[in-house]
Coordinates of C-alpha atoms in Angstrom, one line a residue:
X1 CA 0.0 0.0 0.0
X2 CA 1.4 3.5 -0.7
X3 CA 2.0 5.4 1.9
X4 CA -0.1 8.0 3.1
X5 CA -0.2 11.8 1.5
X6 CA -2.8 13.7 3.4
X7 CA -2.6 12.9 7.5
X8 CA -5.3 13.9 9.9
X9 CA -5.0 15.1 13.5
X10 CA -7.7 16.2 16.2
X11 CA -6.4 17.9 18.9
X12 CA -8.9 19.8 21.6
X13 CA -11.9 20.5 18.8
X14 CA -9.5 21.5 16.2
X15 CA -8.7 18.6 12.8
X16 CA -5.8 19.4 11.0
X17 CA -5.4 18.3 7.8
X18 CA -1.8 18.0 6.2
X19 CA -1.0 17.8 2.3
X20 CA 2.5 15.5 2.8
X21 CA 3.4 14.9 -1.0
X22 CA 6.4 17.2 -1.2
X23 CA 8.0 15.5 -4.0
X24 CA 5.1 16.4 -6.3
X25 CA 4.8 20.0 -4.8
X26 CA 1.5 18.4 -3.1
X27 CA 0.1 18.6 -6.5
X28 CA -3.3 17.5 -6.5
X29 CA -3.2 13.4 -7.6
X30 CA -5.4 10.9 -7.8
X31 CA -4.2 9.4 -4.2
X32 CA -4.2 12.7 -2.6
X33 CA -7.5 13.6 -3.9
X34 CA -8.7 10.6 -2.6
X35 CA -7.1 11.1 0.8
X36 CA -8.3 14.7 1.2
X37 CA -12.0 13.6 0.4
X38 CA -12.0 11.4 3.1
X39 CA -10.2 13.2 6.2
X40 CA -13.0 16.1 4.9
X41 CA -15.9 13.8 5.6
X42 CA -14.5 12.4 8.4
X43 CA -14.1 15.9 10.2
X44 CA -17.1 17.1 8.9
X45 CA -19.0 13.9 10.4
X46 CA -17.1 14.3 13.8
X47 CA -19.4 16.8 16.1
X48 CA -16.0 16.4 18.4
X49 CA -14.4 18.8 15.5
X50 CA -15.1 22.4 16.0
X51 CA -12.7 24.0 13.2
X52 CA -10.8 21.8 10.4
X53 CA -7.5 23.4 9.6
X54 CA -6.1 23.1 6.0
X55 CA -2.2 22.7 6.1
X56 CA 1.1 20.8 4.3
X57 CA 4.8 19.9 4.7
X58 CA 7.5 20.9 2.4
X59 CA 8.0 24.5 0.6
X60 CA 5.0 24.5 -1.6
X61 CA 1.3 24.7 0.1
X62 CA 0.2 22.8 -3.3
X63 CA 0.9 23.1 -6.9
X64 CA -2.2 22.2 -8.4
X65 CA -3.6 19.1 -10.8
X66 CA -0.8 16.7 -11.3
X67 CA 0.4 17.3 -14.5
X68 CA 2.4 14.3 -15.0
X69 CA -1.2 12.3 -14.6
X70 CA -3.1 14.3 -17.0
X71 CA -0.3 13.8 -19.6
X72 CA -1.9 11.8 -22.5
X73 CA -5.8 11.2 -20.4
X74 CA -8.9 12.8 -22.7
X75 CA -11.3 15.2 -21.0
X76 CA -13.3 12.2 -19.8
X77 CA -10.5 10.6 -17.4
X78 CA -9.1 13.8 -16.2
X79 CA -8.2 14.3 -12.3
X80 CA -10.0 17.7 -12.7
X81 CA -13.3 16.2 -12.8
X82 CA -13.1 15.1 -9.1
X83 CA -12.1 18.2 -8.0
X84 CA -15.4 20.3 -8.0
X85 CA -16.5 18.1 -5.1
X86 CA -13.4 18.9 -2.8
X87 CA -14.2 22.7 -3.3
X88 CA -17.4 22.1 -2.6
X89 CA -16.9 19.9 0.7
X90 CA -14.5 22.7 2.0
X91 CA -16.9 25.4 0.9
X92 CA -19.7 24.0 2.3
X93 CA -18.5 22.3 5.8
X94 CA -20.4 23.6 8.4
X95 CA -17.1 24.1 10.4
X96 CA -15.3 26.9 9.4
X97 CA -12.2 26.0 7.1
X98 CA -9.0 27.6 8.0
X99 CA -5.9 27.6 5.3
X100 CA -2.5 27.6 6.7
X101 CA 0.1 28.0 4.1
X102 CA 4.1 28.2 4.5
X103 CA 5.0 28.2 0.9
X104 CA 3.6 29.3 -2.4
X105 CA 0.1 28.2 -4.2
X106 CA -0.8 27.8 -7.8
X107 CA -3.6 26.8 -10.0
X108 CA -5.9 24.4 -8.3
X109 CA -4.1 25.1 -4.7
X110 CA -5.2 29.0 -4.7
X111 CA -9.0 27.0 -5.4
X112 CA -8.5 25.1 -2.4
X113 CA -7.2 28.1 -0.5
X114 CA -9.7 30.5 -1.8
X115 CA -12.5 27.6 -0.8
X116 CA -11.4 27.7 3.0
X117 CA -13.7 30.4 5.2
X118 CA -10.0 31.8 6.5
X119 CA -6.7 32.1 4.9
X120 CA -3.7 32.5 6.6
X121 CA -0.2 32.6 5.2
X122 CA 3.6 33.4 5.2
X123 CA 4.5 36.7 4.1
X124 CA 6.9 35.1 1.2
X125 CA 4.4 32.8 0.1
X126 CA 3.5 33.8 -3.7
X127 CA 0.6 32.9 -5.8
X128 CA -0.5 32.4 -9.3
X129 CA -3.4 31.1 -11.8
X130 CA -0.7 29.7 -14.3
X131 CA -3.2 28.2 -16.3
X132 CA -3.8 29.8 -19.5
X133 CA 0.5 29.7 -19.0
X134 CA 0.3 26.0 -20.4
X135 CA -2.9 26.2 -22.3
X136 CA -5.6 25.2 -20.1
X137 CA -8.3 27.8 -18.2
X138 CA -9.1 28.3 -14.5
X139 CA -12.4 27.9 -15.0
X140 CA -13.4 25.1 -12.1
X141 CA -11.0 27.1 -9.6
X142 CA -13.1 30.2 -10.5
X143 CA -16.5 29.1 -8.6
X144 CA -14.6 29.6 -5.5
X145 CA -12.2 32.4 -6.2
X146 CA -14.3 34.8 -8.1
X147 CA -16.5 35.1 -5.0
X148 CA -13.4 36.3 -3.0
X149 CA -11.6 38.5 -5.6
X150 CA -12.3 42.1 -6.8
X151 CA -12.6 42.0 -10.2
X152 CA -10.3 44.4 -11.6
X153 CA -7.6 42.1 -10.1
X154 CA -9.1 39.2 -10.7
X155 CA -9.0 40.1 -14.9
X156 CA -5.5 40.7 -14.7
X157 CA -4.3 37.8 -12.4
X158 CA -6.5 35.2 -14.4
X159 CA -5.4 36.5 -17.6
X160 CA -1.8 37.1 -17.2
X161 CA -0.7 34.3 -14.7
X162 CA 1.2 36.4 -13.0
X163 CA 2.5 35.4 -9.6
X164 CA 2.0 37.7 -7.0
X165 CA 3.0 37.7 -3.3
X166 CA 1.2 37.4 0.0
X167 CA 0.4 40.9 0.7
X168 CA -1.2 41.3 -2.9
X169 CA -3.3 38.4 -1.9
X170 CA -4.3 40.4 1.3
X171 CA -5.3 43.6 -0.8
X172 CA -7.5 41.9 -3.4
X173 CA -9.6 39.6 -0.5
X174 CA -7.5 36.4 -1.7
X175 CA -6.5 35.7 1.7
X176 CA -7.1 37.5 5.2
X177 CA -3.8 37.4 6.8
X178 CA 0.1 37.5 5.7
X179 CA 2.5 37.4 8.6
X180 CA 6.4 36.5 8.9
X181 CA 6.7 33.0 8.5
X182 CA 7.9 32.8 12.7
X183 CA 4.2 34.2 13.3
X184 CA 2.3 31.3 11.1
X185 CA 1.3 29.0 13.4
X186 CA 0.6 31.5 16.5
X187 CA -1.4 33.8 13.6
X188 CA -3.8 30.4 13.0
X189 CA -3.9 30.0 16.6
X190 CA -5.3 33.2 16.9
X191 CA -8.1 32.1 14.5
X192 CA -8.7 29.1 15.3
X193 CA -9.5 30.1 19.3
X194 CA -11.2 32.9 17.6
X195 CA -13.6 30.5 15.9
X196 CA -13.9 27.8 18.7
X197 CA -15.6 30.3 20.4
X198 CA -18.7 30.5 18.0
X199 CA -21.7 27.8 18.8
X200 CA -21.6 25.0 16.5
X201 CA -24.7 25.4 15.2
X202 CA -24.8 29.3 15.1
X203 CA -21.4 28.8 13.0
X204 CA -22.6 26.4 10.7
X205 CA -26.3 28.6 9.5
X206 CA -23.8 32.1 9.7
X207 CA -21.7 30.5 7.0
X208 CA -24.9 29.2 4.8
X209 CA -26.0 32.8 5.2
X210 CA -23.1 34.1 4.1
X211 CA -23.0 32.2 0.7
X212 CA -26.6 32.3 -0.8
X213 CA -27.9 34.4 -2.8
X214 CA -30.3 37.3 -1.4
X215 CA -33.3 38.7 -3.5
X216 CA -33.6 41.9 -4.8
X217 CA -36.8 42.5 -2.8
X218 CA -35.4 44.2 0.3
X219 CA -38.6 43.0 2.8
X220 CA -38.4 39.6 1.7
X221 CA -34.8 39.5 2.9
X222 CA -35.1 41.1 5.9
X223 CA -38.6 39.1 6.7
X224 CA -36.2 35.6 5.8
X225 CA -33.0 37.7 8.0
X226 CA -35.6 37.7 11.5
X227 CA -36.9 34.6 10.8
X228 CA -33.3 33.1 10.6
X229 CA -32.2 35.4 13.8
X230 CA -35.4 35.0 15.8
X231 CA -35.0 31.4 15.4
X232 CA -31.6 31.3 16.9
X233 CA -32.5 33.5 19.9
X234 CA -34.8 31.0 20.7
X235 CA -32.7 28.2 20.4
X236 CA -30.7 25.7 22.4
X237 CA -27.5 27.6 21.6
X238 CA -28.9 30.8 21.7
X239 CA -30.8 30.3 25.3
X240 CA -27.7 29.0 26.6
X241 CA -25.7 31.9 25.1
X242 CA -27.8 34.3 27.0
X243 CA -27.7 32.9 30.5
X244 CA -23.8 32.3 30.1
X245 CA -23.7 36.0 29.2
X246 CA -26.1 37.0 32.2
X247 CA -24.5 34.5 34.4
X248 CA -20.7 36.0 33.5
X249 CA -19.9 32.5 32.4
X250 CA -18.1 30.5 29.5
X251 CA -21.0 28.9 27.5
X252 CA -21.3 25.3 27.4
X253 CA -19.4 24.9 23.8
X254 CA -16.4 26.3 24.7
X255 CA -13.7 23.9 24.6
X256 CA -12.2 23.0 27.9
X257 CA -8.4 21.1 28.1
X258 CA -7.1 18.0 29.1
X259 CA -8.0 18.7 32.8
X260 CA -11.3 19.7 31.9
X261 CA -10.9 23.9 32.3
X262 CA -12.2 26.3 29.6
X263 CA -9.7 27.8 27.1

């Protein structure tokens, strides 16, 4: 059996999921696809899990499709097809989706990063849509970065295949934070206790809301808005939210450590 690309850990609420194919720049094959799929649905399926973190060893965060397996397949047995559903599982987890990335991203890997709710990376990390560079189009990877992008950049960075660096990727809503590389891990830290903090539940309909569509009629939104809020006030979560809050008290989803005290 080959050994393992993509390695999952859960460690007080938080899965971390680890691209490991450094010899291939984690480029996206058929085995790590696989792999990824899998420590996705497992995390998503764990109510343990609170936040699912998206990282990798070696220099590069992830490269893209493999190349070397798309060499000589038609359109019909290409690796590409698979990877709409991965962008979609990380898109729409109900845990929020933090990217952690050391080293550059290109093609498909600025999808997967643009995919996560939170982004996160070294300040020499670089990025790039190189596809149009060897004749193909960013067109799956767009469902997911369009959304994030303003589109004066995202015209010339699409077009040109330019690479740019981390703090571009800040200014055009690629990615949410660039930090010295020292700073990475305690920067997604910071997020990830950020996000611990939400209710589960809460989390999970804030981040539906976030990603459908809204009508043009501006009573019918706000009608569907209180229905979706009043609904949570008088939830579980929300009830037990309150009298934490009145009771100047952690609420009951706040993860506690090893010895049982709250974060």
């Amino acid at each position: 059996m080959a050994d393992e690309l993509v390695h999952y850990e859960v460690r007080r609420g938080i899965a971390t999921i680890t691209l490991d194919s450094p010899h291939n720049r984690n480029a996206l094959s058929a085995q790590l696809r696989a792999e990824l799929t899998g420590h996705l649905e497992t995390a998503t399926a764990d109510d343990a899990v609170r936040v699912i973190v998206l990282s990798h060893t070696g220099p590069v965060f992830c490269s893209g499709m493999d190349l070397k397996e798309a060499g000589g397949a038609s359109a019909d047995q290409q690796g590409v097809n698979e990877f709409p559903a991965i962008l979609r599982q990380l898109w729409t987890s109900p845990k929020p989706v933090v990217a952690r990335l050391a080293g550059p991203a290109r093609a498909g890997g600025v999808g997967l990063v643009a995919a996560c709710d939170i982004a996160v990376a070294a300040d020499t990390a670089t990025f790039a849509f190189s596809e149009v560079r060897i004749g193909v189009v960013p067109a799956v990877i767009s469902v997911t970065v369009l959304p994030r992008l303003l589109p004066r950049a995202a015209h010339e960075l699409f077009l040109t295949g330019e690479t740019f660096a981390a703090p571009k990727a800040v200014a055009i809503g690629l990615i949410n934070s660039a930090v010295p590389a020292d700073g990475l891990d305690a920067e997604v830290t910071r997020y990830t206790d950020m996000l611990a903090l939400g209710a589960p539940t809460a989390l999970a309909a804030t981040k539906r809301m976030l990603q459908e569509p809204r009508s043009a009629d501006l009573g019918e939104v706000f009608a569907d808005m209180l229905a979706l809020s009043a609904r949570h006030f008088g939830g579980p979560e929300g009830q037990e939210g309150i009298a934490a809050f009145v009771g100047k008290r952690k609420p009951s989803w706040v993860p506690r450590d090893e010895t049982g005290a709250e974060d």
